[in-house]
Coordinates of N, CA and C in Angstrom, one line a residue:
K1 N -57.3 -34.7 64.3 CA -58.4 -33.6 64.3 C -58.5 -32.9 63.0
S2 N -57.4 -32.7 62.3 CA -57.4 -32.0 61.0 C -58.1 -32.9 60.0
I3 N -57.9 -34.2 60.1 CA -58.6 -35.2 59.1 C -60.1 -35.1 59.4
L4 N -60.5 -35.0 60.6 CA -61.9 -35.0 61.0 C -62.5 -33.7 60.4
N5 N -61.8 -32.6 60.6 CA -62.2 -31.3 60.0 C -62.4 -31.3 58.5
K6 N -61.5 -32.0 57.9 CA -61.5 -32.1 56.4 C -62.8 -32.9 56.0
I7 N -63.0 -34.0 56.7 CA -64.2 -34.8 56.5 C -65.5 -34.0 56.6
I8 N -65.5 -33.3 57.7 CA -66.7 -32.5 58.0 C -66.9 -31.4 56.9
T9 N -65.8 -30.7 56.5 CA -65.9 -29.7 55.5 C -66.3 -30.3 54.2
F10 N -65.7 -31.4 53.8 CA -66.1 -32.1 52.6 C -67.6 -32.5 52.6
S11 N -68.0 -33.1 53.7 CA -69.4 -33.5 53.8 C -70.4 -32.3 53.7
L12 N -70.0 -31.2 54.3 CA -70.8 -29.9 54.3 C -71.0 -29.4 52.9
W13 N -69.8 -29.3 52.2 CA -69.9 -28.8 50.8 C -70.6 -29.7 49.9
S14 N -70.5 -31.0 50.1 CA -71.1 -32.0 49.3 C -72.7 -31.9 49.4
L15 N -73.1 -31.7 50.7 CA -74.5 -31.5 50.9 C -75.1 -30.2 50.3
I16 N -74.2 -29.2 50.4 CA -74.6 -27.9 49.8 C -74.7 -28.0 48.3
A17 N -73.8 -28.8 47.7 CA -73.8 -29.0 46.2 C -75.1 -29.8 45.9
I18 N -75.5 -30.8 46.7 CA -76.7 -31.5 46.4 C -77.9 -30.5 46.5
L19 N -77.9 -29.6 47.5 CA -79.0 -28.7 47.7 C -79.1 -27.7 46.5
V20 N -77.9 -27.3 45.9 CA -77.9 -26.5 44.7 C -78.6 -27.2 43.6
V21 N -78.2 -28.5 43.4 CA -78.8 -29.3 42.3 C -80.3 -29.4 42.5
V22 N -80.8 -29.7 43.7 CA -82.2 -29.8 44.0 C -82.9 -28.5 43.8
F23 N -82.3 -27.4 44.2 CA -82.9 -26.1 44.0 C -83.0 -25.7 42.5
A24 N -82.0 -26.1 41.7 CA -82.1 -26.0 40.3 C -83.2 -26.8 39.7
M25 N -83.4 -28.0 40.2 CA -84.5 -28.8 39.7 C -85.9 -28.2 40.1
H26 N -85.9 -27.7 41.3 CA -87.1 -27.0 41.7 C -87.5 -25.8 40.8
T27 N -86.4 -25.0 40.5 CA -86.6 -23.9 39.6 C -87.0 -24.3 38.3
Y28 N -86.5 -25.4 37.8 CA -86.8 -25.9 36.4 C -88.3 -26.4 36.4
S29 N -88.7 -27.0 37.5 CA -90.1 -27.5 37.6 C -91.1 -26.3 37.6
L30 N -90.7 -25.2 38.3 CA -91.6 -24.0 38.3 C -91.7 -23.4 36.9
A31 N -90.5 -23.4 36.2 CA -90.5 -22.8 34.9 C -91.3 -23.7 33.9
I32 N -91.2 -25.0 34.0 CA -92.0 -25.9 33.1 C -93.5 -25.7 33.4
R33 N -93.9 -25.6 34.7 CA -95.3 -25.4 35.1 C -95.8 -24.1 34.5
W34 N -94.9 -23.1 34.5 CA -95.3 -21.8 33.9 C -95.5 -21.9 32.4
I35 N -94.6 -22.6 31.7 CA -94.7 -22.7 30.3 C -96.0 -23.5 29.9
I36 N -96.2 -24.6 30.6 CA -97.4 -25.5 30.3 C -98.7 -24.8 30.6
S37 N -98.8 -24.1 31.8 CA -100.1 -23.5 32.1 C -100.3 -22.2 31.5
G38 N -99.2 -21.5 31.1 CA -99.3 -20.2 30.4 C -99.5 -19.0 31.4
H39 N -99.3 -19.3 32.7 CA -99.4 -18.2 33.7 C -98.4 -18.5 34.8
A40 N -98.1 -17.5 35.6 CA -97.1 -17.6 36.7 C -97.6 -18.8 37.7
P41 N -96.6 -19.6 38.1 CA -97.0 -20.8 38.9 C -97.2 -20.5 40.4
W42 N -98.0 -19.5 40.7 CA -98.3 -19.2 42.1 C -99.8 -18.7 42.2
S43 N -100.7 -19.4 41.5 CA -102.0 -18.9 41.4 C -103.0 -19.6 42.3
N44 N -102.5 -20.7 43.0 CA -103.4 -21.4 44.0 C -102.6 -21.8 45.2
G45 N -103.2 -22.5 46.1 CA -102.6 -22.9 47.4 C -101.4 -23.8 47.2
Y46 N -101.5 -24.8 46.3 CA -100.4 -25.7 46.1 C -99.2 -25.0 45.5
E47 N -99.5 -24.2 44.5 CA -98.4 -23.5 43.8 C -97.7 -22.5 44.7
A48 N -98.6 -21.9 45.6 CA -98.0 -20.9 46.5 C -97.1 -21.5 47.5
L49 N -97.4 -22.7 48.0 CA -96.6 -23.4 48.9 C -95.2 -23.8 48.3
T50 N -95.3 -24.3 47.1 CA -94.0 -24.7 46.4 C -93.2 -23.5 46.1
F51 N -93.8 -22.3 45.9 CA -93.1 -21.1 45.6 C -92.5 -20.5 46.9
I52 N -93.2 -20.7 48.0 CA -92.7 -20.2 49.3 C -91.4 -21.0 49.6
A53 N -91.5 -22.3 49.4 CA -90.3 -23.2 49.6 C -89.1 -22.7 48.8
W54 N -89.4 -22.4 47.5 CA -88.4 -21.9 46.6 C -87.8 -20.6 47.1
G55 N -88.7 -19.7 47.6 CA -88.2 -18.4 48.1 C -87.4 -18.5 49.3
G56 N -87.8 -19.5 50.2 CA -87.0 -19.7 51.4 C -85.6 -20.2 51.2
V57 N -85.5 -21.1 50.2 CA -84.1 -21.6 49.9 C -83.3 -20.5 49.2
L58 N -84.0 -19.7 48.4 CA -83.3 -18.6 47.8 C -82.7 -17.7 48.9
A59 N -83.5 -17.4 49.9 CA -83.0 -16.6 51.0 C -81.8 -17.2 51.7
G60 N -81.8 -18.5 51.8 CA -80.7 -19.2 52.5 C -79.4 -19.0 51.6
F61 N -79.6 -19.1 50.3 CA -78.4 -19.0 49.5 C -77.9 -17.5 49.5
L62 N -78.8 -16.6 49.6 CA -78.3 -15.2 49.7 C -77.4 -14.9 50.9
F63 N -77.7 -15.6 52.0 CA -77.0 -15.4 53.2 C -76.0 -16.5 53.6
I64 N -75.6 -17.3 52.6 CA -74.7 -18.4 52.8 C -73.3 -18.0 53.3
R65 N -72.9 -16.8 52.8 CA -71.6 -16.3 53.2 C -71.6 -15.8 54.6
S66 N -72.7 -15.4 55.1 CA -72.8 -14.9 56.5 C -72.9 -16.1 57.5
S67 N -73.6 -17.2 57.1 CA -73.8 -18.3 58.0 C -74.3 -19.5 57.2
K68 N -73.5 -20.6 57.4 CA -73.9 -21.9 56.8 C -75.2 -22.5 57.6
I69 N -75.3 -22.1 58.8 CA -76.5 -22.6 59.6 C -77.8 -22.1 59.0
T70 N -77.7 -20.9 58.4 CA -78.9 -20.3 57.7 C -79.4 -21.2 56.6
L71 N -78.4 -21.7 55.8 CA -78.8 -22.6 54.7 C -79.4 -23.9 55.3
A72 N -78.9 -24.4 56.4 CA -79.5 -25.6 57.0 C -80.9 -25.3 57.5
G73 N -81.1 -24.1 58.1 CA -82.4 -23.7 58.5 C -83.4 -23.6 57.4
T74 N -83.0 -23.0 56.3 CA -83.9 -22.8 55.2 C -84.2 -24.2 54.5
S75 N -83.3 -25.1 54.5 CA -83.5 -26.5 54.0 C -84.6 -27.1 54.8
L76 N -84.6 -26.9 56.1 CA -85.6 -27.5 57.0 C -87.0 -26.9 56.7
L77 N -87.0 -25.5 56.5 CA -88.2 -24.8 56.2 C -88.8 -25.3 54.9
A78 N -87.9 -25.5 53.9 CA -88.4 -25.9 52.6 C -89.0 -27.3 52.7
F79 N -88.3 -28.2 53.5 CA -88.8 -29.6 53.7 C -90.2 -29.6 54.2
F80 N -90.5 -28.8 55.3 CA -91.8 -28.8 55.9 C -92.8 -28.2 55.0
V81 N -92.5 -27.1 54.3 CA -93.4 -26.5 53.4 C -93.8 -27.4 52.3
L82 N -92.8 -28.1 51.6 CA -93.1 -29.0 50.5 C -93.9 -30.2 51.0
M83 N -93.6 -30.7 52.2 CA -94.3 -31.8 52.8 C -95.8 -31.4 53.0
T84 N -96.0 -30.2 53.5 CA -97.3 -29.7 53.7 C -98.1 -29.6 52.3
A85 N -97.4 -29.2 51.3 CA -98.0 -29.1 50.0 C -98.4 -30.5 49.5
G86 N -97.5 -31.5 49.8 CA -97.8 -32.8 49.3 C -98.8 -33.5 50.1
H87 N -99.0 -33.2 51.4 CA -99.9 -34.0 52.2 C -101.2 -33.2 52.4
S88 N -101.3 -32.0 52.0 CA -102.5 -31.2 52.2 C -103.6 -31.6 51.2
S89 N -104.7 -30.9 51.3 CA -105.8 -31.2 50.4 C -105.7 -30.3 49.1
F90 N -104.6 -29.5 49.0 CA -104.5 -28.7 47.8 C -104.3 -29.6 46.6
D91 N -104.9 -29.2 45.5 CA -104.9 -30.0 44.2 C -103.7 -29.5 43.4
P92 N -102.7 -30.4 43.1 CA -101.6 -30.0 42.3 C -101.8 -29.9 40.8
Q93 N -103.0 -30.3 40.4 CA -103.4 -30.3 38.9 C -103.3 -28.9 38.3
L94 N -102.8 -28.8 37.1 CA -102.8 -27.6 36.4 C -104.2 -27.2 36.0
T95 N -104.6 -26.0 36.3 CA -106.0 -25.5 36.0 C -106.0 -24.2 35.3
N96 N -107.1 -23.8 34.7 CA -107.2 -22.5 34.1 C -107.4 -21.4 35.2
L97 N -106.9 -20.2 34.9 CA -107.0 -19.2 35.9 C -108.5 -18.7 36.0
Q98 N -108.9 -18.3 37.2 CA -110.1 -17.6 37.3 C -110.0 -16.2 36.6
P99 N -111.1 -15.7 36.1 CA -111.1 -14.5 35.3 C -110.4 -13.3 36.1
V100 N -110.7 -13.2 37.4 CA -110.1 -12.1 38.2 C -108.6 -12.1 38.3
L101 N -108.0 -13.4 38.1 CA -106.6 -13.5 38.2 C -105.8 -13.3 36.9
K102 N -106.6 -13.2 35.8 CA -105.9 -13.0 34.5 C -105.4 -11.6 34.4
S103 N -104.3 -11.3 35.1 CA -103.8 -10.0 35.1 C -102.3 -10.1 35.3
Y104 N -101.5 -9.1 34.8 CA -100.1 -9.1 35.0 C -99.7 -8.8 36.5
W105 N -100.7 -8.3 37.3 CA -100.5 -8.1 38.7 C -100.3 -9.4 39.4
L106 N -100.9 -10.5 38.9 CA -100.7 -11.9 39.5 C -99.2 -12.2 39.6
M107 N -98.4 -11.9 38.5 CA -97.0 -12.2 38.5 C -96.2 -11.3 39.5
I108 N -96.6 -10.0 39.6 CA -95.9 -9.1 40.4 C -96.3 -9.1 41.9
H109 N -97.6 -8.9 42.1 CA -98.1 -8.8 43.5 C -97.9 -10.1 44.3
V110 N -98.4 -11.2 43.7 CA -98.4 -12.5 44.4 C -96.9 -12.9 44.6
A111 N -96.1 -12.7 43.6 CA -94.7 -13.0 43.7 C -94.0 -12.3 44.9
C112 N -94.3 -11.0 45.1 CA -93.7 -10.3 46.2 C -94.2 -10.8 47.5
I113 N -95.5 -11.0 47.6 CA -96.1 -11.5 48.9 C -95.6 -12.9 49.2
T114 N -95.6 -13.8 48.2 CA -95.2 -15.2 48.4 C -93.8 -15.3 48.8
I115 N -92.9 -14.6 48.1 CA -91.5 -14.7 48.4 C -91.2 -14.1 49.8
S116 N -92.0 -13.1 50.2 CA -91.8 -12.5 51.5 C -92.1 -13.6 52.6
Y117 N -93.1 -14.5 52.3 CA -93.4 -15.5 53.3 C -92.2 -16.4 53.5
G118 N -91.4 -16.7 52.4 CA -90.2 -17.5 52.5 C -89.2 -16.9 53.4
F119 N -89.0 -15.6 53.2 CA -88.0 -14.8 54.0 C -88.4 -14.8 55.5
L120 N -89.7 -14.5 55.7 CA -90.2 -14.4 57.1 C -90.2 -15.8 57.7
G121 N -90.4 -16.8 56.9 CA -90.4 -18.2 57.5 C -88.9 -18.6 57.9
L122 N -88.0 -18.1 57.1 CA -86.6 -18.3 57.4 C -86.2 -17.6 58.7
G123 N -86.8 -16.4 58.9 CA -86.6 -15.7 60.2 C -87.2 -16.4 61.4
F124 N -88.3 -17.1 61.1 CA -88.9 -17.9 62.2 C -88.0 -19.1 62.6
I125 N -87.4 -19.8 61.6 CA -86.5 -20.9 61.8 C -85.3 -20.4 62.6
L126 N -84.7 -19.3 62.1 CA -83.4 -18.8 62.8 C -83.7 -18.4 64.2
G127 N -84.9 -17.7 64.4 CA -85.3 -17.3 65.8 C -85.5 -18.6 66.7
L128 N -86.1 -19.6 66.1 CA -86.3 -20.9 66.9 C -84.9 -21.5 67.2
I129 N -84.0 -21.5 66.3 CA -82.7 -22.1 66.5 C -82.0 -21.3 67.7
N130 N -82.1 -20.0 67.6 CA -81.4 -19.2 68.6 C -82.1 -19.3 70.0
V131 N -83.4 -19.5 70.0 CA -84.1 -19.7 71.3 C -83.6 -21.0 72.0
V132 N -83.4 -22.0 71.1 CA -82.9 -23.3 71.6 C -81.4 -23.1 72.1
N133 N -80.7 -22.3 71.3 CA -79.3 -22.0 71.7 C -79.2 -21.4 73.1
Y134 N -80.1 -20.5 73.3 CA -80.1 -19.8 74.6 C -80.2 -20.7 75.8
L135 N -80.8 -21.9 75.6 CA -81.0 -22.8 76.7 C -79.7 -23.4 77.1
F136 N -78.7 -23.4 76.2 CA -77.4 -24.0 76.5 C -76.3 -23.0 76.7
V137 N -76.6 -21.7 76.7 CA -75.6 -20.7 76.9 C -75.0 -20.6 78.3
K138 N -73.7 -20.7 78.4 CA -73.0 -20.5 79.6 C -72.0 -19.4 79.4
S139 N -71.5 -18.9 80.5 CA -70.6 -17.8 80.5 C -69.3 -18.1 79.7
H140 N -68.9 -19.4 79.8 CA -67.6 -19.8 79.2 C -67.8 -20.3 77.7
K141 N -69.0 -20.4 77.2 CA -69.3 -20.8 75.9 C -69.3 -19.7 74.9
K142 N -68.2 -19.1 74.6 CA -68.1 -18.0 73.7 C -68.5 -18.3 72.3
N143 N -68.2 -19.5 71.9 CA -68.5 -19.9 70.5 C -70.0 -19.9 70.3
L144 N -70.8 -20.4 71.3 CA -72.2 -20.4 71.1 C -72.8 -19.0 71.1
K145 N -72.2 -18.1 71.9 CA -72.6 -16.7 71.9 C -72.4 -16.0 70.6
M146 N -71.2 -16.4 70.0 CA -70.9 -15.9 68.7 C -71.9 -16.4 67.6
I147 N -72.3 -17.6 67.7 CA -73.3 -18.2 66.8 C -74.6 -17.5 66.9
I148 N -75.0 -17.2 68.2 CA -76.3 -16.5 68.4 C -76.2 -15.1 67.8
S149 N -75.1 -14.4 68.0 CA -75.0 -13.1 67.4 C -75.0 -13.1 65.9
E150 N -74.3 -14.1 65.3 CA -74.3 -14.3 63.9 C -75.7 -14.5 63.3
L151 N -76.4 -15.5 63.9 CA -77.7 -15.8 63.4 C -78.7 -14.7 63.7
T152 N -78.6 -13.9 64.8 CA -79.5 -12.8 65.0 C -79.3 -11.7 63.9
Y153 N -78.0 -11.5 63.6 CA -77.7 -10.5 62.5 C -78.3 -10.9 61.2
V154 N -78.2 -12.2 60.8 CA -78.8 -12.7 59.6 C -80.3 -12.7 59.7
N155 N -80.8 -13.0 60.8 CA -82.3 -13.0 61.1 C -82.8 -11.6 60.8
E156 N -82.1 -10.6 61.3 CA -82.6 -9.2 61.1 C -82.6 -8.8 59.7
M157 N -81.5 -9.2 58.9 CA -81.5 -8.9 57.5 C -82.6 -9.6 56.8
T158 N -82.9 -10.9 57.1 CA -83.9 -11.7 56.5 C -85.3 -11.1 56.7
L159 N -85.6 -10.7 57.9 CA -86.9 -10.1 58.2 C -87.0 -8.7 57.6
T160 N -85.9 -8.0 57.4 CA -86.0 -6.7 56.7 C -86.4 -6.8 55.3
I161 N -85.8 -7.8 54.6 CA -86.1 -8.1 53.2 C -87.5 -8.6 53.1
G162 N -87.9 -9.5 54.0 CA -89.3 -10.0 54.0 C -90.3 -8.9 54.2
L163 N -90.0 -8.0 55.2 CA -91.0 -6.9 55.4 C -91.1 -6.0 54.2
A164 N -89.9 -5.7 53.6 CA -89.9 -4.8 52.4 C -90.8 -5.5 51.3
L165 N -90.6 -6.8 51.1 CA -91.4 -7.5 50.0 C -92.9 -7.5 50.4
A166 N -93.2 -7.8 51.7 CA -94.6 -7.8 52.1 C -95.3 -6.4 52.0
T167 N -94.5 -5.4 52.3 CA -95.1 -4.0 52.2 C -95.3 -3.7 50.7
I168 N -94.3 -3.9 49.9 CA -94.5 -3.6 48.4 C -95.7 -4.4 47.9
G169 N -95.7 -5.7 48.2 CA -96.8 -6.6 47.7 C -98.2 -6.1 48.2
T170 N -98.3 -5.6 49.4 CA -99.6 -5.2 50.0 C -100.0 -3.9 49.2
F171 N -99.1 -3.0 49.0 CA -99.5 -1.8 48.2 C -99.9 -2.2 46.8
L172 N -99.1 -3.1 46.1 CA -99.5 -3.5 44.8 C -100.8 -4.2 44.7
G173 N -101.1 -4.9 45.8 CA -102.4 -5.6 45.9 C -103.6 -4.6 45.9
G174 N -103.4 -3.4 46.6 CA -104.4 -2.4 46.6 C -104.6 -1.8 45.2
I175 N -103.5 -1.7 44.4 CA -103.6 -1.2 43.0 C -104.4 -2.2 42.2
W176 N -104.1 -3.5 42.4 CA -104.8 -4.5 41.6 C -106.3 -4.6 42.0
A177 N -106.5 -4.4 43.3 CA -107.9 -4.4 43.8 C -108.7 -3.3 43.1
N178 N -108.1 -2.1 43.0 CA -108.7 -1.0 42.4 C -109.1 -1.3 40.9
E179 N -108.1 -1.9 40.2 CA -108.4 -2.3 38.8 C -109.5 -3.3 38.7
S180 N -109.5 -4.3 39.6 CA -110.5 -5.4 39.5 C -111.9 -5.0 40.1
W181 N -111.9 -4.3 41.2 CA -113.2 -4.1 41.9 C -113.5 -2.6 42.1
G182 N -112.6 -1.7 41.7 CA -112.9 -0.3 41.8 C -112.7 0.3 43.1
R183 N -112.0 -0.4 44.0 CA -111.6 0.1 45.3 C -110.3 -0.4 45.7
Y184 N -109.5 0.4 46.4 CA -108.1 0.1 46.8 C -108.1 -0.8 48.0
W185 N -109.1 -0.6 48.9 CA -109.0 -1.4 50.2 C -110.4 -1.7 50.6
G186 N -110.7 -2.9 51.0 CA -112.0 -3.3 51.4 C -112.1 -3.9 52.8
W187 N -111.0 -4.0 53.5 CA -111.0 -4.6 54.8 C -111.5 -6.0 54.9
D188 N -111.3 -6.7 53.8 CA -111.6 -8.2 53.9 C -110.5 -8.9 54.7
A189 N -110.7 -10.2 55.0 CA -109.8 -10.9 55.9 C -108.4 -10.9 55.3
K190 N -108.2 -11.2 54.0 CA -106.9 -11.4 53.5 C -106.1 -10.0 53.5
E191 N -106.8 -9.0 53.1 CA -106.2 -7.6 53.1 C -105.8 -7.2 54.5
T192 N -106.7 -7.4 55.4 CA -106.5 -7.0 56.8 C -105.3 -7.7 57.4
W193 N -105.2 -9.0 57.2 CA -104.1 -9.8 57.8 C -102.8 -9.5 57.0
A194 N -102.8 -9.2 55.8 CA -101.6 -8.8 55.1 C -101.1 -7.5 55.7
L195 N -102.0 -6.6 56.1 CA -101.5 -5.4 56.8 C -101.0 -5.7 58.2
V196 N -101.6 -6.7 58.8 CA -101.2 -7.1 60.2 C -99.7 -7.6 60.1
I197 N -99.4 -8.4 59.0 CA -98.0 -8.9 58.8 C -97.0 -7.7 58.8
V198 N -97.4 -6.7 58.0 CA -96.5 -5.5 57.8 C -96.3 -4.8 59.1
L199 N -97.4 -4.6 59.9 CA -97.3 -3.9 61.1 C -96.5 -4.7 62.2
T200 N -96.8 -6.0 62.2 CA -96.2 -6.9 63.2 C -94.6 -6.9 63.0
Y201 N -94.2 -7.1 61.8 CA -92.7 -7.2 61.6 C -92.1 -5.8 61.6
A202 N -92.8 -4.7 61.3 CA -92.3 -3.4 61.5 C -92.0 -3.1 63.0
I203 N -92.9 -3.6 63.9 CA -92.7 -3.4 65.3 C -91.5 -4.2 65.8
V204 N -91.4 -5.5 65.3 CA -90.3 -6.4 65.7 C -88.9 -5.8 65.3
L205 N -88.9 -5.3 64.1 CA -87.6 -4.7 63.6 C -87.2 -3.4 64.3
H206 N -88.2 -2.8 65.0 CA -87.9 -1.5 65.7 C -87.7 -1.8 67.2
F207 N -87.7 -3.0 67.6 CA -87.4 -3.3 69.0 C -86.0 -2.8 69.4
R208 N -85.1 -2.8 68.5 CA -83.7 -2.3 68.8 C -83.7 -0.8 69.3
L209 N -84.7 -0.1 69.0 CA -84.8 1.3 69.3 C -85.4 1.5 70.7
I210 N -86.0 0.4 71.3 CA -86.6 0.5 72.6 C -85.7 0.0 73.6
P211 N -85.2 0.8 74.6 CA -84.2 0.4 75.6 C -84.5 -1.0 76.3
G212 N -85.7 -1.2 76.7 CA -86.0 -2.4 77.4 C -86.3 -3.6 76.5
M213 N -86.3 -3.4 75.1 CA -86.7 -4.5 74.2 C -85.6 -4.8 73.2
K214 N -84.4 -4.3 73.4 CA -83.4 -4.4 72.3 C -82.4 -5.6 72.5
S215 N -82.7 -6.5 73.4 CA -81.8 -7.6 73.5 C -82.0 -8.6 72.4
K216 N -81.0 -9.4 72.1 CA -81.0 -10.4 71.0 C -82.1 -11.4 71.4
F217 N -82.2 -11.8 72.6 CA -83.2 -12.8 73.0 C -84.6 -12.4 72.7
T218 N -84.9 -11.1 73.1 CA -86.2 -10.6 72.8 C -86.5 -10.6 71.3
F219 N -85.6 -10.2 70.5 CA -85.7 -10.1 69.1 C -86.0 -11.5 68.5
N220 N -85.3 -12.5 68.9 CA -85.5 -13.8 68.4 C -86.8 -14.4 68.8
V221 N -87.2 -14.2 70.0 CA -88.5 -14.7 70.5 C -89.6 -14.0 69.7
A222 N -89.5 -12.7 69.5 CA -90.5 -12.0 68.7 C -90.5 -12.4 67.3
S223 N -89.4 -12.8 66.7 CA -89.4 -13.3 65.3 C -90.1 -14.6 65.1
V224 N -90.1 -15.4 66.2 CA -90.8 -16.7 66.2 C -92.3 -16.4 66.4
I225 N -92.7 -15.6 67.3 CA -94.1 -15.3 67.6 C -94.7 -14.6 66.4
A226 N -94.0 -13.6 65.8 CA -94.5 -12.8 64.7 C -94.9 -13.7 63.5
F227 N -94.3 -14.9 63.3 CA -94.7 -15.7 62.2 C -96.1 -16.2 62.3
S228 N -96.7 -16.2 63.4 CA -98.1 -16.6 63.6 C -99.0 -15.7 62.7
S229 N -98.6 -14.4 62.5 CA -99.4 -13.5 61.6 C -99.3 -14.0 60.2
V230 N -98.2 -14.6 59.7 CA -98.1 -15.1 58.4 C -99.0 -16.4 58.3
L231 N -98.9 -17.2 59.3 CA -99.7 -18.5 59.3 C -101.2 -18.1 59.2
M232 N -101.6 -17.1 60.0 CA -103.0 -16.7 60.0 C -103.5 -16.2 58.7
T233 N -102.6 -15.4 58.0 CA -102.9 -14.8 56.7 C -103.0 -15.9 55.6
F234 N -102.1 -16.9 55.7 CA -102.1 -17.9 54.6 C -103.1 -19.0 54.9
I235 N -103.2 -19.5 56.1 CA -104.1 -20.6 56.4 C -105.4 -20.2 57.0
G236 N -105.4 -19.2 58.0 CA -106.6 -18.9 58.7 C -107.6 -18.2 57.9

């Protein structure tokens, strides 16, 4: 049994090392794209997806000490996001910026919003894993209950960071809108749904203060459903 544990541990850390290398390559590719294009590499749909994947893996590394499963979840998230970027109709070609995007706010506002999607996406994956775990929970399976508690704790931290970034990004977007168009808020679809994300996740994170809604199961289900607001904002 000890030999088996050693093999599993060695395999786990080997895969984590590979992920670190791939993450470094991803970071390098973003930096090269930035240098060649002369602007932050999150100015269109394709670049946004690759940056969301990068932000999701970064979130996984931030919480690796709390849970190795989190890193597995974020790897899965990055895989699907990058696959979507590769198979979608988004054009990966380097292009010149539209005049309205030629602003330092592109680097700040869009970075905050896009990275928040990575953290909220990780929350979606962790919530999904926990919902599946609940299907196999028995009174004698204390180990599984401990895993659920661990992942719920990490999920809450992940969503908190994601909400903070989304909120800051939304406020900064208003400032950029005022500089570009002379008004802070116009209730267009993108602005409205960015606000919906903030309100949705603020409600989810406050479930613990509501007596009938503070269970771990409710929180995890809500973190899965709440991600639909992110999908609507980005795709819809």
